[in-house]
Amino acid sequence: KQLVEKRKYTKTTYSKEDIPEKVVIKVLADQYEPAEMPHRKIVETLVKGMEKNKLATYFHREEGTLCQGCHHKSPADKKPPRCGSCHGKPFDANAVLRPGLKGAYHQQCIGCHQQMGLEKPKSTDCAGCHKEKKKAS
């Protein structure tokens, strides 16, 4: 019990200036406009959510640990590789356990919204993340 009580609990991530305010995902913009993700707001929400959780603050001591929830299988770094560096466009039949780029984005984004109970935008509201392109007349 004494060892647990002596553990240092901190909440650490990169400085605000090192976290992009927004990330625009345009690589798959065909029938939808590019998705503008409020990246810094998401990180700040995650940090705030773990403030009162000793277990979370103990295990998220390194600056990049929190980032690896989304940027999985990447080294903890201020500038992780783009999703497309691992997830092909389209799906690669030779790597059946690795979703294609569109599937990877949707698994991460929709899965997170569902797990965290986020209602805005709803995980099933496509236009809540990227507006549908206007059809040419």
Tab-separated table of C-alpha atoms in Angstrom:
chain	number	residue	atom	x	y	z
A	1	LYS	CA	0.000	0.000	0.000
A	2	GLN	CA	2.863	2.406	0.770
A	3	LEU	CA	4.290	1.949	-2.728
A	4	VAL	CA	0.977	2.920	-4.292
A	5	GLU	CA	0.676	5.991	-2.082
A	6	LYS	CA	4.183	7.158	-3.040
A	7	ARG	CA	3.496	7.020	-6.785
A	8	LYS	CA	3.557	10.331	-8.592
A	9	TYR	CA	0.334	11.108	-10.401
A	10	THR	CA	0.514	13.642	-13.215
A	11	LYS	CA	-1.368	14.488	-16.342
A	12	THR	CA	0.981	15.120	-19.183
A	13	THR	CA	0.684	15.734	-22.872
A	14	TYR	CA	2.437	18.021	-25.296
A	15	SER	CA	2.226	21.786	-24.827
A	16	LYS	CA	-0.779	23.539	-26.323
A	17	GLU	CA	1.405	25.101	-29.037
A	18	ASP	CA	2.572	21.642	-30.164
A	19	ILE	CA	-0.967	20.296	-30.605
A	20	PRO	CA	-2.571	21.369	-33.899
A	21	GLU	CA	-5.747	23.336	-33.305
A	22	LYS	CA	-7.497	21.518	-36.118
A	23	VAL	CA	-6.694	18.745	-38.548
A	24	VAL	CA	-8.275	18.722	-41.984
A	25	ILE	CA	-8.700	15.242	-43.427
A	26	LYS	CA	-9.153	15.621	-47.155
A	27	VAL	CA	-7.579	12.495	-48.593
A	28	LEU	CA	-10.963	10.775	-49.005
A	29	ALA	CA	-13.019	13.809	-49.997
A	30	ASP	CA	-15.009	12.529	-52.933
A	31	GLN	CA	-18.721	12.679	-52.109
A	32	TYR	CA	-18.116	14.706	-48.934
A	33	GLU	CA	-16.168	17.852	-48.162
A	34	PRO	CA	-12.953	17.393	-46.150
A	35	ALA	CA	-13.501	16.644	-42.460
A	36	GLU	CA	-12.291	19.397	-40.116
A	37	MET	CA	-11.454	17.794	-36.798
A	38	PRO	CA	-11.066	20.084	-33.734
A	39	HIS	CA	-7.875	18.247	-32.749
A	40	ARG	CA	-6.717	20.406	-29.813
A	41	LYS	CA	-10.220	20.509	-28.323
A	42	ILE	CA	-10.355	16.697	-28.452
A	43	VAL	CA	-6.986	16.375	-26.690
A	44	GLU	CA	-7.996	18.926	-24.035
A	45	THR	CA	-11.273	17.036	-23.448
A	46	LEU	CA	-9.399	13.764	-22.987
A	47	VAL	CA	-6.922	15.372	-20.570
A	48	LYS	CA	-9.751	16.935	-18.577
A	49	GLY	CA	-11.595	13.612	-18.473
A	50	MET	CA	-8.674	11.884	-16.802
A	51	GLU	CA	-7.839	14.646	-14.288
A	52	LYS	CA	-9.500	12.955	-11.339
A	53	ASN	CA	-8.539	9.407	-12.281
A	54	LYS	CA	-5.358	8.387	-10.462
A	55	LEU	CA	-4.942	5.276	-12.556
A	56	ALA	CA	-5.161	7.218	-15.830
A	57	THR	CA	-2.798	9.942	-14.649
A	58	TYR	CA	-0.300	7.363	-13.435
A	59	PHE	CA	-0.207	5.483	-16.725
A	60	HIS	CA	-0.284	8.572	-18.967
A	61	ARG	CA	2.923	10.136	-17.664
A	62	GLU	CA	4.747	10.367	-20.978
A	63	GLU	CA	3.788	13.257	-23.237
A	64	GLY	CA	2.776	11.100	-26.190
A	65	THR	CA	0.973	8.304	-24.341
A	66	LEU	CA	-2.443	9.948	-24.572
A	67	CYS	CA	-1.924	10.494	-28.305
A	68	GLN	CA	-1.424	6.810	-28.915
A	69	GLY	CA	-5.096	6.125	-28.256
A	70	CYS	CA	-5.819	7.452	-31.748
A	71	HIS	CA	-2.359	7.289	-33.291
A	72	HIS	CA	-2.025	3.604	-32.430
A	73	LYS	CA	0.935	1.487	-33.479
A	74	SER	CA	2.984	4.654	-34.013
A	75	PRO	CA	5.873	5.830	-31.911
A	76	ALA	CA	4.865	8.458	-29.359
A	77	ASP	CA	5.859	11.603	-31.209
A	78	LYS	CA	4.663	15.173	-31.691
A	79	LYS	CA	4.193	14.450	-35.388
A	80	PRO	CA	2.949	10.874	-35.834
A	81	PRO	CA	2.777	9.438	-39.364
A	82	ARG	CA	-0.374	9.967	-41.388
A	83	CYS	CA	-2.989	7.216	-41.197
A	84	GLY	CA	-2.442	6.522	-44.906
A	85	SER	CA	1.128	5.436	-44.268
A	86	CYS	CA	-0.251	2.142	-42.876
A	87	HIS	CA	-3.856	2.036	-44.079
A	88	GLY	CA	-4.085	1.715	-47.844
A	89	LYS	CA	-6.584	3.293	-50.155
A	90	PRO	CA	-8.404	1.073	-51.016
A	91	PHE	CA	-8.455	-1.902	-48.652
A	92	ASP	CA	-5.512	-4.304	-49.124
A	93	ALA	CA	-6.697	-7.913	-49.488
A	94	ASN	CA	-3.202	-9.074	-48.464
A	95	ALA	CA	-3.572	-7.407	-45.052
A	96	VAL	CA	-7.071	-8.490	-44.040
A	97	LEU	CA	-6.637	-7.464	-40.390
A	98	ARG	CA	-5.748	-3.895	-41.370
A	99	PRO	CA	-8.723	-1.848	-42.566
A	100	GLY	CA	-8.416	0.424	-45.565
A	101	LEU	CA	-8.044	4.153	-44.965
A	102	LYS	CA	-11.767	4.944	-45.027
A	103	GLY	CA	-12.526	2.037	-42.679
A	104	ALA	CA	-9.690	3.032	-40.340
A	105	TYR	CA	-10.941	6.616	-40.010
A	106	HIS	CA	-14.486	5.485	-39.397
A	107	GLN	CA	-13.472	2.802	-36.870
A	108	GLN	CA	-11.420	5.299	-34.864
A	109	CYS	CA	-13.800	8.257	-35.049
A	110	ILE	CA	-17.146	6.483	-34.766
A	111	GLY	CA	-15.802	4.031	-32.187
A	112	CYS	CA	-14.518	6.845	-29.985
A	113	HIS	CA	-17.767	8.815	-30.218
A	114	GLN	CA	-19.714	5.701	-29.222
A	115	GLN	CA	-17.363	4.714	-26.373
A	116	MET	CA	-17.344	8.222	-24.920
A	117	GLY	CA	-21.087	8.703	-25.364
A	118	LEU	CA	-20.605	11.830	-27.493
A	119	GLU	CA	-23.838	13.085	-28.939
A	120	LYS	CA	-22.531	16.039	-30.931
A	121	PRO	CA	-21.828	15.190	-33.624
A	122	LYS	CA	-23.605	11.859	-33.438
A	123	SER	CA	-21.425	8.934	-34.478
A	124	THR	CA	-23.880	8.112	-37.262
A	125	ASP	CA	-24.221	11.690	-38.578
A	126	CYS	CA	-21.907	11.711	-41.602
A	127	ALA	CA	-22.599	15.374	-42.397
A	128	GLY	CA	-21.806	16.300	-38.784
A	129	CYS	CA	-18.133	15.630	-39.542
A	130	HIS	CA	-17.949	16.331	-43.253
A	131	LYS	CA	-20.617	18.076	-45.266
A	132	GLU	CA	-21.934	16.401	-48.401
A	133	LYS	CA	-20.566	17.919	-51.590
A	134	LYS	CA	-23.043	19.887	-53.654
A	135	LYS	CA	-23.856	18.170	-56.889
A	136	ALA	CA	-22.954	20.035	-60.054
A	137	SER	CA	-26.014	21.303	-61.918
